[in-house]
């Protein structure tokens, strides 16, 4: 697999990473299978998909434990990216960016991951009660202590809890994020930014990705398959399990799943022009073509889907394909 670099330290990773979240969090619990997940992580490393993206809150904690089972055997094949700063409570998910907490969280992640260093340690959300420079300063001390190689920043949503009131929308989130990134850059260099980017949610192309390019920062595309929708394999009837994020996601009501079908139709049309290609592979190849800064993180717990996603690195889209994909409609159904 082609290699790409992250940040000023030029840390090398496979061009496509593995989002480990669906193994333990956010998607159908009944399909979770620890043994298959471990095999999937091994298969990713075998294919050169070295960036394993996890977080302490996925599970909570169980996702890191799964990854730790693989790292114990082959730490040097993997690039581990985990996150701190979100706590899963009884009722809500809350941010915690206090320096003392961040340091404890890192030690706990290291134990669960069965390693003595994290390649990329990311701030999952900014704690509104703590100046971001203080949180970032504590994270930079983890680099100085040799526990972490580089620091990253997530800009996926303004709120910790999707069930609560309004969000400013992706463009507003990115404007806020860029201001925060400028503040923390003065404390310690940012190596990676993680945010939603997919063919149906392209807002990051306007300002956030250009910011990353101009600062030499890696951009990790979260939800590159639109939570599975862009694969074209979801039926429009919905029927998600209660703890599946899509059961309450406004893009996944029966009405919006039907309204968003032109996006899938466009991906399928282009897939048909390339031998054996699938809509998911076209969605990932479109991301890879956005520039060498971009590392898509398709999430899956299944070996079969991992293999399909990995082959997207071999798919070369033509300028005509790219133009057509760039003209597809944006996703309908938002949290606003
Ligand atoms: N920083 C943040 O706040 C944040 C937020 C969201 C995500 N992320 C990161 O980004 C990663 C990717 O996001 P995501 O996992 O939410 O969304 P995604 O990659 O857009 O979609 C994941 C879903 O798509 C399915 N899928 C994967 N490949 C497929 C294929 N080839 N054909 C059909 N279905 C396929 C998976 O199925 P199975 O579940 O059956 O495997 C899963 O349900 C996460 O795993 C996580 O590491 C970070």
Coordinates of C-alpha atoms and ligand atoms in Angstrom, one line a residue, residues 18-22 26-28 31 53-54 58 83 86 122 124-125 154-157 194 221-229 231 233 246 278 280 297-302 305-306 308-309, ligand 1:
X18 CA -8.6 1.3 9.9
X19 CA -11.3 2.9 12.0
X20 CA -11.7 0.5 14.9
X21 CA -14.8 2.1 16.4
X22 CA -17.4 -0.2 14.9
X26 CA -21.7 3.2 17.8
X27 CA -22.9 0.4 15.4
X28 CA -25.0 -2.7 15.9
X31 CA -22.7 -8.0 15.3
X53 CA -7.7 4.6 15.0
X54 CA -9.3 4.0 18.4
X58 CA -15.0 3.4 22.4
X83 CA -7.8 9.8 21.9
X86 CA -14.4 12.3 26.4
X122 CA -5.5 13.1 19.9
X124 CA -11.2 14.0 21.2
X125 CA -13.1 17.2 22.1
X154 CA -10.4 16.0 16.5
X155 CA -13.0 18.3 14.9
X156 CA -15.8 15.9 14.3
X157 CA -18.6 17.7 16.2
X194 CA -9.4 14.2 12.4
X221 CA -11.0 11.5 7.2
X222 CA -13.6 10.1 9.7
X223 CA -16.8 8.6 8.5
X224 CA -15.4 8.3 5.0
X225 CA -18.2 5.9 4.1
X226 CA -21.0 8.0 5.5
X227 CA -21.5 5.5 8.4
X228 CA -21.9 2.8 5.8
X229 CA -24.5 4.6 3.6
X231 CA -21.4 1.6 0.3
X233 CA -25.5 -1.8 0.9
X246 CA -27.9 5.7 13.0
X278 CA -17.7 -1.1 -5.5
X280 CA -17.4 2.0 -1.1
X297 CA -10.2 5.8 8.1
X298 CA -13.0 3.5 6.9
X299 CA -14.4 1.7 10.0
X300 CA -15.3 -1.9 10.0
X301 CA -15.2 -5.0 12.3
X302 CA -15.3 -7.4 9.3
X305 CA -15.1 -5.3 4.3
X306 CA -11.6 -4.5 5.4
X308 CA -12.7 -4.5 0.0
X309 CA -11.7 -1.1 1.5
Ligands
LIG1 N1 -12.8 11.7 16.1 C1 -14.1 11.4 16.2 O1 -14.9 12.0 17.0 C2 -14.7 10.4 15.3 C3 -16.0 10.3 15.0 C4 -16.5 9.3 14.2 C5 -15.5 8.4 13.7 N2 -14.2 8.5 14.0 C6 -13.2 7.5 13.4 O2 -13.4 7.4 12.0 C7 -13.6 6.0 11.7 C8 -14.6 5.8 10.6 O3 -15.9 6.3 10.9 P1 -17.1 5.3 11.1 O4 -16.5 4.0 11.4 O5 -18.0 6.0 12.1 O6 -17.8 5.4 9.7 P2 -17.6 4.8 8.2 O7 -16.2 4.4 8.1 O8 -18.1 5.9 7.3 O9 -18.7 3.6 8.2 C9 -18.6 2.5 9.1 C10 -19.7 1.6 8.8 O10 -19.6 1.2 7.4 C11 -19.6 -0.2 7.3 N3 -18.7 -0.6 6.2 C12 -17.4 -0.4 6.2 N4 -16.9 -0.8 5.0 C13 -17.9 -1.2 4.3 C14 -18.0 -1.8 3.0 N5 -17.0 -1.9 2.2 N6 -19.3 -2.1 2.5 C15 -20.3 -2.0 3.3 N7 -20.3 -1.4 4.6 C16 -19.1 -1.1 5.0 C17 -19.2 -0.7 8.6 O11 -19.8 -2.0 8.8 P3 -19.5 -3.0 10.0 O12 -19.8 -2.2 11.3 O13 -20.4 -4.1 9.7 O14 -18.1 -3.4 9.9 C18 -19.8 0.4 9.6 O15 -21.1 0.1 9.9 C19 -14.2 5.4 13.1 O16 -14.1 4.0 13.1 C20 -13.3 6.1 14.1 O17 -12.1 5.5 14.2 C21 -13.8 9.5 14.8

